[in-house]
XYZ file of C-alpha atoms in Angstrom:
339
model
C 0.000 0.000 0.000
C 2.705 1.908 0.791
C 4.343 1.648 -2.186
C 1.627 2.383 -4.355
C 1.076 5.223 -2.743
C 4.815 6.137 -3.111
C 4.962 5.474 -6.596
C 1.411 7.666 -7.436
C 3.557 10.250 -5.518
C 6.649 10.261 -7.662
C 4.183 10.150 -10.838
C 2.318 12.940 -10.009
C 5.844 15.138 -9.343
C 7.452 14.220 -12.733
C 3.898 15.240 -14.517
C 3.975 18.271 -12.538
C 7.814 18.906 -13.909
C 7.097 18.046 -17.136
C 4.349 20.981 -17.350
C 6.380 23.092 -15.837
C 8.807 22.772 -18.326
C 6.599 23.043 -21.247
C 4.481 26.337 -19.356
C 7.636 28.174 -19.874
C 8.118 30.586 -23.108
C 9.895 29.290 -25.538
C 13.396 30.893 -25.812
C 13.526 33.140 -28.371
C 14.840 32.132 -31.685
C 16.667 34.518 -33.723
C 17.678 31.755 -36.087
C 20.243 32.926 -38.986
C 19.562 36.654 -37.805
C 20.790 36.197 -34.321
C 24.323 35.819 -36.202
C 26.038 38.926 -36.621
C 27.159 37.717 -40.307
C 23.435 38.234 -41.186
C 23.189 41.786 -39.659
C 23.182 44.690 -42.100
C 25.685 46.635 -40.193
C 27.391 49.426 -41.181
C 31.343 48.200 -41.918
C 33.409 48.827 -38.455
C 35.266 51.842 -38.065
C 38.835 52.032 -40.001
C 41.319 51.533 -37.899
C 43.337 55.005 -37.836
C 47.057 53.486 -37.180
C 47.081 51.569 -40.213
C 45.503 55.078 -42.664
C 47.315 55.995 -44.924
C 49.155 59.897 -43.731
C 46.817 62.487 -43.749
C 43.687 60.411 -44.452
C 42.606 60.344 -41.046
C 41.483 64.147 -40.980
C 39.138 63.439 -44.104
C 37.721 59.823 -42.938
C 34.873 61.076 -40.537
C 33.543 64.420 -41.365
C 30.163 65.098 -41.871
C 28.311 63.562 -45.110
C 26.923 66.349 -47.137
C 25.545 64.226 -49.602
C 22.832 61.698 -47.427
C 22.360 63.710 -44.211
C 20.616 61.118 -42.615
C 18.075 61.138 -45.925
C 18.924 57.367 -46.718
C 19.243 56.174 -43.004
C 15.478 54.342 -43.341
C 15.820 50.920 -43.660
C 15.178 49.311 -47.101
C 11.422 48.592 -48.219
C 12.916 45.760 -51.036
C 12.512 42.254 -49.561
C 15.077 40.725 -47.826
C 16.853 37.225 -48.803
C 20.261 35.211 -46.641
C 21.173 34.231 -49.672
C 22.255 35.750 -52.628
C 23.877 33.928 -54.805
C 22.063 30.982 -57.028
C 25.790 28.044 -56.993
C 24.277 26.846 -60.079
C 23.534 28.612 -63.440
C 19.947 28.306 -64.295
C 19.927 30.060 -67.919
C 20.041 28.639 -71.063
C 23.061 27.801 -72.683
C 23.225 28.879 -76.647
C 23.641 25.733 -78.974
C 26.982 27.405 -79.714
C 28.297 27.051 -76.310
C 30.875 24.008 -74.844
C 33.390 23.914 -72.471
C 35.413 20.405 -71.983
C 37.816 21.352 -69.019
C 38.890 24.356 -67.316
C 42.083 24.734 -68.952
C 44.022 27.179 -70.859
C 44.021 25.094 -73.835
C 39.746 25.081 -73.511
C 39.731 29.267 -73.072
C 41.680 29.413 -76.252
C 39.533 26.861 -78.575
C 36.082 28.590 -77.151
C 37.227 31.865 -77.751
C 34.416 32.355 -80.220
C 31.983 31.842 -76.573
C 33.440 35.159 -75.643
C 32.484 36.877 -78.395
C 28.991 35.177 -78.120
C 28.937 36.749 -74.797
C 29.893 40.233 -75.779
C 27.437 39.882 -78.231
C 24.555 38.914 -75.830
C 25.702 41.705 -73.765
C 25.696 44.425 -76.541
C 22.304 42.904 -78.131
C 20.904 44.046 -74.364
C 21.754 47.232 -74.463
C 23.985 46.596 -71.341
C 27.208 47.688 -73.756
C 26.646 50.331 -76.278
C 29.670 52.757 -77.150
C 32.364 51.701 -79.553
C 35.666 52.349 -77.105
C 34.208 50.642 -74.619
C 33.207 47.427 -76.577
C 36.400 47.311 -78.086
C 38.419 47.372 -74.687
C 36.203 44.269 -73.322
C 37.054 42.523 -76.299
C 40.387 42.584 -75.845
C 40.188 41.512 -72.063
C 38.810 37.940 -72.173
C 36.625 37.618 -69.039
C 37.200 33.428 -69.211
C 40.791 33.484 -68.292
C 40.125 35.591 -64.856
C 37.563 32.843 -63.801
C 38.417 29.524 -66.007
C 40.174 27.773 -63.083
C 37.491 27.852 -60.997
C 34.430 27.527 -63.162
C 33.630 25.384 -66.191
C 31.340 27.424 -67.622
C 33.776 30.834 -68.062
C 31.346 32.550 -70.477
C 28.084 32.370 -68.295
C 25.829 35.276 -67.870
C 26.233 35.049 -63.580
C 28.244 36.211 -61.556
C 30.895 34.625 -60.118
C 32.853 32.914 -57.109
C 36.245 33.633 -56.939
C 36.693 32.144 -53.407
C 36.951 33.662 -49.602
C 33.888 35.246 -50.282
C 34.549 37.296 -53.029
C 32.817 37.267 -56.297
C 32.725 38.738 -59.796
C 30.263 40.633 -60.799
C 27.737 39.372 -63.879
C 29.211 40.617 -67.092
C 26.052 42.993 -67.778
C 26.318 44.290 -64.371
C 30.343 45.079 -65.100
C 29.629 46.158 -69.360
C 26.876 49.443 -67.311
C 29.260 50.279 -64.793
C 32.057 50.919 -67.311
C 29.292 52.632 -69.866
C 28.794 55.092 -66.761
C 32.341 55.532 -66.061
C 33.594 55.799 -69.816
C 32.994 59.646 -70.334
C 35.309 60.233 -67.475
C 38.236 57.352 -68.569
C 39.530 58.848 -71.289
C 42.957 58.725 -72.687
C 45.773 59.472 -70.097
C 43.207 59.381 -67.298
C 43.578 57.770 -63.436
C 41.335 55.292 -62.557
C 40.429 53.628 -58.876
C 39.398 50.218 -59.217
C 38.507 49.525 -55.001
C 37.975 46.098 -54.270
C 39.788 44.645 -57.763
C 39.013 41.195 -57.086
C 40.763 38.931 -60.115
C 41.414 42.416 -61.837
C 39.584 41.955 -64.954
C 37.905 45.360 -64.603
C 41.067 46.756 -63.665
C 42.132 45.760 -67.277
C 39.646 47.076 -69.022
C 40.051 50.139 -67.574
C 43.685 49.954 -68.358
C 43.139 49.284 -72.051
C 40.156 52.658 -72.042
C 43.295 54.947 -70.387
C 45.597 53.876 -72.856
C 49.454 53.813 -71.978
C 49.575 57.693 -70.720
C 47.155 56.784 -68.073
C 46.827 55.195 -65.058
C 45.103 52.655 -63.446
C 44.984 51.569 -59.472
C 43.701 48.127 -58.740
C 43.161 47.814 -55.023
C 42.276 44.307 -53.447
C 42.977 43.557 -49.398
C 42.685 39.649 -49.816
C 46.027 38.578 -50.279
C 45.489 35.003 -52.098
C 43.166 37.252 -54.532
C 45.760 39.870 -54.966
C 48.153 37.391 -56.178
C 45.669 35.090 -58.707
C 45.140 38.419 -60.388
C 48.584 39.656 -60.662
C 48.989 36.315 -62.186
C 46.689 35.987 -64.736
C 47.317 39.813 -65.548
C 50.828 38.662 -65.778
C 50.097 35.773 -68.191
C 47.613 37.323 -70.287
C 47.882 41.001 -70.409
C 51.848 41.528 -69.216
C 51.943 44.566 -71.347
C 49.288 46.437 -68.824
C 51.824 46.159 -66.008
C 55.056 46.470 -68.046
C 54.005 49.441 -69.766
C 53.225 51.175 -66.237
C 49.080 51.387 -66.982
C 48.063 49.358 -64.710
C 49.076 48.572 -60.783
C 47.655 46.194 -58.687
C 48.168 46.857 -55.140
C 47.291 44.640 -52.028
C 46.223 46.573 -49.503
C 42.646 47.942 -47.574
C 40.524 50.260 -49.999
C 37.903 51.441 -47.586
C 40.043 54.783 -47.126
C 41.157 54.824 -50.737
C 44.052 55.389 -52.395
C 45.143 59.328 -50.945
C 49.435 59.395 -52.091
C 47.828 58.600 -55.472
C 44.645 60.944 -55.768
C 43.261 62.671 -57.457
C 41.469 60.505 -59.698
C 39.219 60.694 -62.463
C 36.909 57.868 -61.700
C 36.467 55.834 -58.833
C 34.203 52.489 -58.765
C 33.977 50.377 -55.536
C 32.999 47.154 -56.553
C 31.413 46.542 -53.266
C 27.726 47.855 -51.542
C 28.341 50.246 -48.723
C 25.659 51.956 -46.529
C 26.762 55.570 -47.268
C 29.273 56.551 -49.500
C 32.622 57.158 -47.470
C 33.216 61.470 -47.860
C 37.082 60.577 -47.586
C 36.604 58.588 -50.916
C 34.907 61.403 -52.598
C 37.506 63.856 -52.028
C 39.606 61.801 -54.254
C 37.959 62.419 -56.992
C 38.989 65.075 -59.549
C 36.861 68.534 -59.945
C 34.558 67.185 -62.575
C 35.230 63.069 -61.821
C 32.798 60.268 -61.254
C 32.183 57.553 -58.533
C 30.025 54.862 -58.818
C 29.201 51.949 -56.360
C 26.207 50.254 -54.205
C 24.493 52.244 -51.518
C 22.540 49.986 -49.068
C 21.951 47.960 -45.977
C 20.298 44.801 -47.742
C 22.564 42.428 -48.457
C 20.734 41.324 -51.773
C 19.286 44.527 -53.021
C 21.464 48.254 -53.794
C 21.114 51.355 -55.479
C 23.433 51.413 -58.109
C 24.448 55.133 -57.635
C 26.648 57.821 -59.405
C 28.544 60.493 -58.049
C 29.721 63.655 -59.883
C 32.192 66.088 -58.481
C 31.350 69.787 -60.156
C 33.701 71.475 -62.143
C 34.556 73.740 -58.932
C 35.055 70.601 -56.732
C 33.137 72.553 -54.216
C 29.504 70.172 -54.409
C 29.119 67.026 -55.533
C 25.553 65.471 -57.565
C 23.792 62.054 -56.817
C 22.125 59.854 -59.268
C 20.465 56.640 -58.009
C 20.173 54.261 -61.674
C 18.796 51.121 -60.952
C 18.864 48.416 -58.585
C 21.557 45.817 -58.372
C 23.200 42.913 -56.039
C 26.640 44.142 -55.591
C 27.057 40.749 -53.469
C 30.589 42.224 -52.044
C 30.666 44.306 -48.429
C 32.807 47.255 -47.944
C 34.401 45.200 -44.909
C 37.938 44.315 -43.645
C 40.206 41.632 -44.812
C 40.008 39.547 -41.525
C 35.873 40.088 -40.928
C 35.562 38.941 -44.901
C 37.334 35.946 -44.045
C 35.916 35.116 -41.306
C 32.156 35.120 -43.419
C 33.567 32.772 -46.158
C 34.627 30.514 -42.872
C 31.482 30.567 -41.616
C 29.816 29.685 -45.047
C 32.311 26.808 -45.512
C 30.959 25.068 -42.213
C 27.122 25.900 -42.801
């Protein structure tokens, strides 16, 4: 008897636990969000030891361009990812590709021009100069030894979470850029990546001009200065083109002025310390955003004067890249690699 009534006791406890347990709320679950690698933070402050001289007195002023006018946050829906891993388009009849070597980029070079004819036939490339410099840079050598499909319309993965842009997305930001690259000009190419746009801005300045390729992940730094160096050797031996490893987000300020800047990266506001590298009368263009899927592809003029600078917003892009340091970019791609 005792027993029994022992054992209804001991029942009747671990029911009463057992509703506790479920009576209390739920933890909350932030799931992906609650991981700061899914915030849309601004990129962390640049460290002021490691500026360049005299850039730290132009890094923080006060923004006269967005003053606080683009601080709501974005209305565009909101995705974690970003990036599709496999082509979904339609490949032409015309198109093959065996392997991803050397030998392959040179037999399909006919695909390229395929490509640069999709691209002009949508409008994406349109003046002569600038057609005729991406013709000479062949976009399949900067990505063929990662990627067996070197002519597709998507952008790419270049590894340690960097990517190149899709080759419409790359043929309008050099159309916007081209009235200010003209011969003997200086370009900034922030965040150069394998350093094909670098070269086709080095082939539009033609050998009196300059070009700046900046790129802060070393292993990148180095695959481009390769294939630049296999291809295109002429670019660097001629003195056009430089390819520098090093952080961008404070530009380039021994080498300014320049005529055009492009950041090949989303940023939330445009960094003023950026803009006052450009020449009176030069052009920036970049994403502005929070989202990481959505940005305003946006333009900035510097007047004749340099004393006021003019904002055009053009369409909306995925600029896929942050404006971020070398060590918090690797530490994303890490954290990709182990999802």
């Amino acid at each position: 008897m005792r027993t029994c009534f022992f054992g209804l006791l001991v029942s009747v406890g671990v029911l009463g636990l057992a509703n506790a347990q479920y009576d209390e709320p739920p933890a909350e679950d932030h799931g992906a969000a609650g991981n700061a690698y899914y915030e849309n933070e601004a990129p962390p402050q640049y460290d002021a030891h490691h500026q360049d001289e005299g850039a730290r007195e132009h890094h923080q002023p006060r923004d006269p361009l967005n003053q606080g006018r683009y601080q709501e946050r974005s209305t565009f829906p909101r995705r974690t990812t970003y990036v599709a891993q496999n082509d979904t388009f339609t490949l032409p009849p015309y198109y093959y590709s065996i392997t991803t070597t050397e030998k392959t980029i040179k037999i399909n070079r006919r695909t390229y021009q395929q490509l640069l004819d999709a691209v002009i036939s949508d409008g994406a490339l349109k003046t002569p100069r600038v057609i005729e410099a991406f013709s000479k840079v062949d976009r399949g050598h900067f990505v063929h030894h990662l990627e067996d499909e070197p002519y597709g319309f998507m952008a790419r993965k270049l590894g340690r979470g960097i990517y190149m842009e899709k080759p419409h997305l790359q043929a309008r930001i050099i159309e916007l850029l081209e009235p200010k690259i003209q011969e003997g000009a200086k370009v900034l190419d922030i965040g150069s990546g394998s350093g094909f746009m670098s070269c086709v801005f080095a082939e539009l300045v033609g050998k009196t001009g300059r070009v700046f390729g900046v790129e802060h992940m070393r292993e990148q730094c180095e695959d481009a200065w390769e294939t630049v160096m296999r291809i295109r050797p002429d670019l660097l031996n001629d003195g056009r083109l430089h390819l520098r490893c090093r952080d961008g987000r404070t530009g380039l300020l021994h080498q300014a002025p320049f005529d055009a800047i492009y950041l090949s990266t989303y940023v939330p506001e445009i960094p003023y310390s950026i803009l006052l590298q450009l020449k009176p009368g030069g052009r920036l263009v970049c994403g502005v955003g929070k989202s990481k899927s959505y940005h305003r592809m946006t333009v900035i003029d510097r007047s004749e004067d340099g004393t006021h600078f003019q904002k055009y917003e053009i369409s909306l892009e995925n600029f896929i890249n942050p404006l971020i340091n070398a060590d918090e970019q690797n530490d994303n791609w890490l954290y990709q690699q182990s999802r």
